[in-house]
Short mmCIF file of C-alpha atoms in Angstrom, two decimals:
data_model
loop_
_atom_site.label_atom_id
_atom_site.label_comp_id
_atom_site.label_asym_id
_atom_site.label_seq_id
_atom_site.Cartn_x
_atom_site.Cartn_y
_atom_site.Cartn_z
CA MET Z 1 26.89 -16.42 -4.27
CA THR Z 2 25.26 -15.46 -7.64
CA THR Z 3 21.35 -15.72 -8.33
CA TYR Z 4 19.19 -15.21 -10.80
CA THR Z 5 15.92 -13.47 -11.02
CA ALA Z 6 12.76 -13.86 -13.78
CA LEU Z 7 10.60 -11.22 -14.14
CA THR Z 8 7.28 -11.09 -16.14
CA THR Z 9 3.78 -9.18 -16.24
CA LEU Z 10 0.37 -9.86 -17.07
CA PRO Z 11 -3.13 -8.32 -16.57
CA GLY Z 12 -5.44 -9.64 -13.43
CA ARG Z 13 -4.55 -10.76 -9.97
CA ALA Z 14 -5.70 -14.26 -10.43
CA PRO Z 15 -3.51 -15.20 -13.40
CA ALA Z 16 -0.73 -13.63 -11.62
CA GLU Z 17 -1.04 -15.46 -8.75
CA ALA Z 18 -1.66 -18.91 -10.16
CA LEU Z 19 1.35 -18.14 -12.24
CA GLY Z 20 3.18 -17.79 -9.07
CA GLU Z 21 1.88 -20.99 -7.85
CA ALA Z 22 3.12 -22.86 -11.18
CA MET Z 23 6.42 -20.94 -10.79
CA GLU Z 24 7.16 -22.65 -7.47
CA ARG Z 25 7.26 -26.03 -9.43
CA LEU Z 26 9.75 -25.21 -11.43
CA GLU Z 27 13.21 -27.18 -11.55
CA PRO Z 28 15.61 -25.87 -10.79
CA GLN Z 29 13.21 -24.73 -8.11
CA PRO Z 30 12.85 -21.24 -7.10
CA THR Z 31 14.11 -19.75 -3.11
CA GLY Z 32 11.28 -17.54 -3.31
CA VAL Z 33 8.03 -15.90 -5.84
CA GLY Z 34 6.85 -12.57 -5.52
CA VAL Z 35 3.65 -11.15 -6.97
CA PHE Z 36 3.02 -7.62 -6.97
CA GLU Z 37 0.67 -5.26 -8.78
CA VAL Z 38 2.06 -2.62 -11.01
CA GLU Z 39 0.94 0.66 -9.49
CA ASP Z 40 0.63 2.49 -12.63
CA GLY Z 41 -2.75 2.02 -13.31
CA SER Z 42 -2.46 0.02 -16.10
CA GLY Z 43 -4.18 -3.18 -14.58
CA LEU Z 44 -0.90 -5.76 -14.95
CA TRP Z 45 0.50 -7.67 -12.10
CA GLU Z 46 4.24 -8.32 -12.13
CA VAL Z 47 5.33 -12.10 -11.38
CA GLY Z 48 9.11 -12.60 -10.18
CA GLY Z 49 11.45 -15.53 -8.98
CA TYR Z 50 14.54 -15.32 -7.45
CA PHE Z 51 16.89 -18.65 -8.31
CA LEU Z 52 20.45 -19.90 -7.09
CA GLU Z 53 21.04 -21.69 -10.49
CA ARG Z 54 20.01 -20.10 -13.73
CA PRO Z 55 16.32 -21.08 -14.28
CA ASP Z 56 15.03 -23.22 -17.43
CA GLY Z 57 14.68 -20.91 -20.24
CA VAL Z 58 12.25 -23.68 -22.12
CA ALA Z 59 10.33 -24.06 -18.86
CA LEU Z 60 10.01 -20.17 -18.47
CA GLY Z 61 8.79 -19.80 -21.92
CA ILE Z 62 5.96 -22.71 -21.39
CA LEU Z 63 4.97 -21.12 -18.64
CA SER Z 64 4.52 -17.27 -20.38
CA ALA Z 65 2.78 -18.76 -23.22
CA ALA Z 66 0.10 -20.92 -20.77
CA PHE Z 67 -0.53 -17.93 -18.74
CA GLY Z 68 -0.65 -15.42 -21.20
CA ALA Z 69 2.33 -13.40 -19.98
CA ALA Z 70 4.84 -11.66 -21.44
CA GLU Z 71 8.35 -13.54 -22.11
CA PHE Z 72 10.27 -13.64 -18.79
CA ALA Z 73 13.18 -11.62 -18.57
CA VAL Z 74 16.18 -13.42 -16.78
CA SER Z 75 18.89 -10.98 -15.17
CA GLN Z 76 21.92 -12.42 -12.99
CA LEU Z 77 22.35 -10.34 -9.75
CA ASP Z 78 26.03 -9.89 -8.29
CA ASP Z 79 26.86 -11.30 -4.60
CA ARG Z 80 25.55 -8.25 -2.30
CA ASP Z 81 23.42 -7.50 0.58
CA TRP Z 82 20.44 -6.77 -0.82
CA VAL Z 83 18.79 -5.57 2.63
CA ALA Z 84 21.55 -3.44 3.67
CA GLN Z 85 21.39 -1.64 -0.03
CA VAL Z 86 17.56 -1.08 0.20
CA ARG Z 87 18.16 0.21 3.69
CA ARG Z 88 21.02 2.59 2.15
CA GLU Z 89 18.61 3.96 -0.42
CA LEU Z 90 15.00 4.21 1.35
CA SER Z 91 16.24 7.19 3.55
CA PRO Z 92 13.37 8.51 5.77
CA VAL Z 93 10.76 10.43 3.90
CA GLU Z 94 9.15 13.47 5.92
CA ALA Z 95 5.21 14.47 5.09
CA GLY Z 96 3.79 17.10 7.19
CA ARG Z 97 4.18 16.10 10.79
CA PHE Z 98 5.59 12.36 9.93
CA VAL Z 99 8.68 10.89 8.97
CA VAL Z 100 8.49 7.70 7.80
CA HIS Z 101 11.72 5.61 8.42
CA GLY Z 102 13.00 2.27 8.87
CA ALA Z 103 14.66 1.19 12.29
CA HIS Z 104 18.22 1.78 11.04
CA ASP Z 105 17.03 5.68 10.72
CA ALA Z 106 15.22 6.07 14.13
CA HIS Z 107 17.93 8.45 15.18
CA ARG Z 108 17.38 10.57 12.25
CA VAL Z 109 13.29 11.28 13.09
CA PRO Z 110 13.38 15.23 14.53
CA SER Z 111 11.91 15.20 18.12
CA GLN Z 112 9.21 17.37 17.13
CA LYS Z 113 7.94 15.12 14.33
CA ILE Z 114 5.94 11.77 14.48
CA GLY Z 115 8.19 8.68 13.43
CA LEU Z 116 6.83 5.82 11.41
CA GLU Z 117 8.64 2.74 11.55
CA ILE Z 118 8.40 0.43 8.39
CA GLU Z 119 11.32 -1.94 8.20
CA ALA Z 120 13.00 -1.43 4.81
CA ALA Z 121 13.12 -4.80 3.91
CA MET Z 122 9.17 -4.37 3.22
CA ALA Z 123 9.03 -3.55 -0.29
CA PHE Z 124 5.11 -1.49 0.04
CA GLY Z 125 3.71 1.01 1.84
CA THR Z 126 7.37 2.84 2.71
CA GLY Z 127 6.60 5.98 2.56
CA HIS Z 128 8.56 6.70 -0.60
CA HIS Z 129 5.68 6.56 -2.97
CA ALA Z 130 3.85 9.37 -3.86
CA THR Z 131 0.44 8.02 -3.19
CA THR Z 132 1.37 7.31 0.49
CA GLN Z 133 3.01 11.08 0.90
CA GLY Z 134 0.04 12.23 -0.27
CA CYS Z 135 -2.71 10.87 2.15
CA LEU Z 136 -0.09 11.74 5.15
CA LEU Z 137 0.14 15.48 3.60
CA SER Z 138 -3.62 15.40 3.39
CA LEU Z 139 -4.24 14.01 7.02
CA ASP Z 140 -1.37 16.28 8.27
CA ALA Z 141 -3.86 19.22 6.68
CA LEU Z 142 -6.87 17.45 8.48
CA ALA Z 143 -5.49 17.75 11.71
CA ARG Z 144 -4.19 21.19 11.20
CA GLU Z 145 -7.54 22.54 10.17
CA GLY Z 146 -8.42 21.12 13.89
CA ARG Z 147 -10.52 18.31 12.67
CA VAL Z 148 -10.70 15.36 15.16
CA ALA Z 149 -10.82 11.52 13.97
CA ARG Z 150 -12.47 9.99 16.66
CA ASN Z 151 -13.49 6.56 14.79
CA ALA Z 152 -11.33 6.14 11.61
CA ALA Z 153 -10.54 2.95 9.22
CA ASP Z 154 -7.63 2.27 6.92
CA ILE Z 155 -9.20 0.01 4.08
CA GLY Z 156 -6.28 -1.57 1.83
CA CYS Z 157 -3.73 -0.70 4.44
CA GLY Z 158 -0.94 -2.33 3.28
CA THR Z 159 1.97 -2.03 5.91
CA GLY Z 160 -0.40 -0.14 8.02
CA VAL Z 161 1.51 3.25 7.70
CA LEU Z 162 -1.60 5.29 7.34
CA ALA Z 163 -3.54 3.82 10.05
CA MET Z 164 -0.37 4.17 12.46
CA ALA Z 165 -0.95 8.02 11.17
CA VAL Z 166 -4.04 8.38 12.29
CA ARG Z 167 -3.72 6.51 15.73
CA ALA Z 168 -0.08 8.72 16.30
CA VAL Z 169 -1.68 12.29 15.63
CA PHE Z 170 -5.53 11.85 17.29
CA HIS Z 171 -5.11 9.15 19.83
CA ARG Z 172 -8.49 7.38 18.75
CA ASP Z 173 -10.19 4.59 17.49
CA VAL Z 174 -8.60 3.37 13.98
CA LEU Z 175 -8.94 0.13 12.28
CA ALA Z 176 -7.13 -1.40 9.73
CA ALA Z 177 -8.08 -3.75 7.13
CA ASP Z 178 -6.66 -5.17 3.71
CA ILE Z 179 -7.53 -8.11 1.50
CA ASP Z 180 -4.63 -9.65 1.66
CA GLY Z 181 -3.48 -11.61 4.45
CA ILE Z 182 0.14 -11.23 4.08
CA ALA Z 183 -0.18 -7.06 4.22
CA THR Z 184 -2.51 -7.88 7.45
CA ALA Z 185 0.20 -9.75 9.12
CA THR Z 186 2.96 -6.98 7.65
CA ALA Z 187 0.97 -4.61 9.43
CA ARG Z 188 0.35 -6.14 12.66
CA ALA Z 189 4.19 -6.61 13.09
CA ASN Z 190 4.79 -2.64 12.35
CA PHE Z 191 2.13 -2.03 15.01
CA ARG Z 192 3.86 -4.04 17.21
CA ALA Z 193 7.46 -2.55 16.35
CA ASN Z 194 5.58 1.49 16.62
CA GLY Z 195 4.36 0.34 20.31
CA PHE Z 196 0.59 0.29 18.90
CA GLY Z 197 0.41 -3.73 19.65
CA ALA Z 198 -3.09 -4.72 19.56
CA SER Z 199 -4.70 -0.75 20.18
CA VAL Z 200 -4.90 -1.02 16.29
CA PRO Z 201 -7.21 -3.69 15.04
CA CYS Z 202 -6.28 -5.22 11.50
CA ILE Z 203 -8.69 -7.72 9.87
CA THR Z 204 -8.09 -9.53 6.68
CA ALA Z 205 -11.29 -8.51 4.37
CA PRO Z 206 -12.05 -7.17 0.88
CA GLY Z 207 -13.20 -3.62 1.01
CA PHE Z 208 -15.98 -2.78 3.67
CA ARG Z 209 -17.20 -6.77 3.74
CA SER Z 210 -16.90 -7.57 7.54
CA PRO Z 211 -18.97 -7.67 10.27
CA VAL Z 212 -16.02 -6.00 12.35
CA ILE Z 213 -16.02 -3.23 9.84
CA ARG Z 214 -20.01 -2.97 10.10
CA ALA Z 215 -20.01 -3.01 13.88
CA ARG Z 216 -17.85 -0.06 14.05
CA ALA Z 217 -19.21 2.03 11.44
CA PRO Z 218 -19.98 5.28 10.93
CA PHE Z 219 -16.36 6.62 10.65
CA ASP Z 220 -15.60 10.04 10.38
CA LEU Z 221 -12.33 9.16 8.94
CA VAL Z 222 -11.74 6.30 6.06
CA LEU Z 223 -8.67 6.53 4.20
CA ALA Z 224 -8.05 4.32 0.99
CA ASN Z 225 -4.83 4.22 -0.99
CA ILE Z 226 -5.73 1.37 -3.96
CA LEU Z 227 -6.10 2.28 -7.25
CA ALA Z 228 -8.77 4.46 -9.20
CA GLY Z 229 -10.99 1.19 -10.18
CA PRO Z 230 -11.63 -0.29 -7.17
CA LEU Z 231 -12.10 2.76 -5.65
CA LYS Z 232 -14.82 3.81 -7.75
CA LYS Z 233 -16.15 0.14 -7.03
CA LEU Z 234 -16.09 1.25 -3.05
CA ALA Z 235 -17.83 4.28 -3.26
CA PRO Z 236 -21.30 3.19 -2.40
CA ASP Z 237 -20.04 1.20 0.54
CA MET Z 238 -17.57 4.15 1.49
CA SER Z 239 -20.72 6.60 1.52
CA SER Z 240 -22.82 4.13 3.89
CA HIS Z 241 -19.95 3.79 6.08
CA ILE Z 242 -18.89 7.53 6.65
CA ALA Z 243 -20.97 9.66 9.16
CA SER Z 244 -22.64 12.56 8.12
CA GLY Z 245 -19.82 15.71 8.06
CA GLY Z 246 -16.95 12.66 7.64
CA PHE Z 247 -14.10 12.76 5.75
CA ALA Z 248 -12.22 10.39 3.04
CA ILE Z 249 -8.78 10.47 1.83
CA LEU Z 250 -8.24 8.65 -1.38
CA SER Z 251 -5.21 8.00 -3.16
CA GLY Z 252 -3.52 5.42 -5.53
CA ILE Z 253 -5.05 7.64 -8.55
CA LEU Z 254 -3.53 8.95 -11.57
CA ASN Z 255 -4.06 12.74 -12.29
CA ARG Z 256 -5.66 12.12 -15.39
CA GLN Z 257 -8.07 9.43 -13.80
CA ALA Z 258 -8.96 12.44 -10.92
CA LYS Z 259 -11.95 13.72 -12.37
CA SER Z 260 -13.77 10.58 -13.03
CA VAL Z 261 -13.12 9.26 -9.53
CA GLU Z 262 -14.57 12.52 -8.06
CA VAL Z 263 -17.75 12.42 -10.29
CA VAL Z 264 -18.53 8.92 -8.59
CA TYR Z 265 -18.19 9.32 -5.14
CA GLU Z 266 -19.77 13.21 -5.73
CA GLY Z 267 -23.04 10.73 -6.92
CA HIS Z 268 -22.50 9.16 -3.37
CA GLY Z 269 -22.56 12.27 -1.54
CA LEU Z 270 -18.90 12.70 -1.18
CA GLY Z 271 -17.46 16.04 -2.36
CA VAL Z 272 -14.27 17.26 -3.13
CA THR Z 273 -12.54 19.18 -0.24
CA ALA Z 274 -8.71 18.96 -1.44
CA ARG Z 275 -6.72 17.89 -4.18
CA ARG Z 276 -2.95 17.21 -4.18
CA ARG Z 277 -1.16 16.48 -7.03
CA ILE Z 278 2.58 14.73 -6.29
CA GLY Z 279 4.14 13.77 -9.31
CA GLU Z 280 1.62 11.65 -11.77
CA TRP Z 281 -0.54 10.98 -8.95
CA THR Z 282 -3.70 12.44 -7.33
CA THR Z 283 -4.69 12.31 -3.55
CA LEU Z 284 -8.32 13.36 -2.84
CA THR Z 285 -9.90 14.53 0.45
CA LEU Z 286 -13.28 14.49 0.35
CA LYS Z 287 -16.59 15.35 2.93
CA ARG Z 288 -19.71 13.57 3.50
CA ALA Z 289 -22.51 15.79 2.72
#
C-alpha cells in the first residue's frame, strides 16, 4: 500500500501543536500527525502527517500560510514494514556500562553490561542521539568515581532511559518527569518492560513545578537532557532542588552554547566538573558547592 507524508517546520511549540491539530481536520484525513522539536538548537518544530491518499496541496498551502510555516514537502512512500526497517537500523548503542537496545536485540547485550530496553518504534530517546549517549557516559563516570545517587531526578525524561540507568546502577530512589503526557506514558511503559514497574515514579510536570518533586527534594543527582534555552531557565530551580555537594548532568547543548550555559549555572552555585563532547553536542557535569 502506497502512503504519503507531508512535512513542514515552524518556530515555537504552541503554533506547531495548533498546526498539527488543524492537519487532523484535512480531507483526505491523515492516518496520523506528529509534532516534534528539531534537536539542533534552532527553535524549530517539525509537523508531519501520514496519508493513505495524496494530500490536498492547496489545503496544505493554506495551512502553511495561516500558521507561518515553511511550504509542506509531500513525499510518496513505498510499501514496506517501517517498524522492521527501524529495528534493522537502530542497532544497540553502548555507552560505558550501559547498552540501549530494542526488545529484538536483548540477546546481544553482553552479560557484564546493563541493558536498557527501548522499543525501536519509539522515535525519541532511543540512545542513538549524542546527547543521550553523553548523559549515560557522564553517569557512568560518576559511578566509577564512587559517587552514589541516593535520591535522583530525571527532568524532561522522554522515554525514561536516563531514569532507568540511574535506577539500574545505584538501586536507589529516582523520580522521572516530563512536560509531555505522551512522554511520561512512554516512560512508564519502558519502566514496566525493564522490570522496574512502579519503583520509578513518573509524573507529568513542567520542570520542577510539582508538589511531588518539591516533596522529594533535595536531590543529590539531577539529569536534564533538554535544550540550552530551557536549561538556562531551569538554573535557579535546579540549584534550589539539588543538595549541597550534589551533581547535575545537563545535555541538549550545542558546543557553541556550552559556555553560556556554564556561566548561568555558575551564577547559581553549580560549577562544572566535567565536559563531554560528542559531535556537535556537549554534556556538562556540574557540582553544587
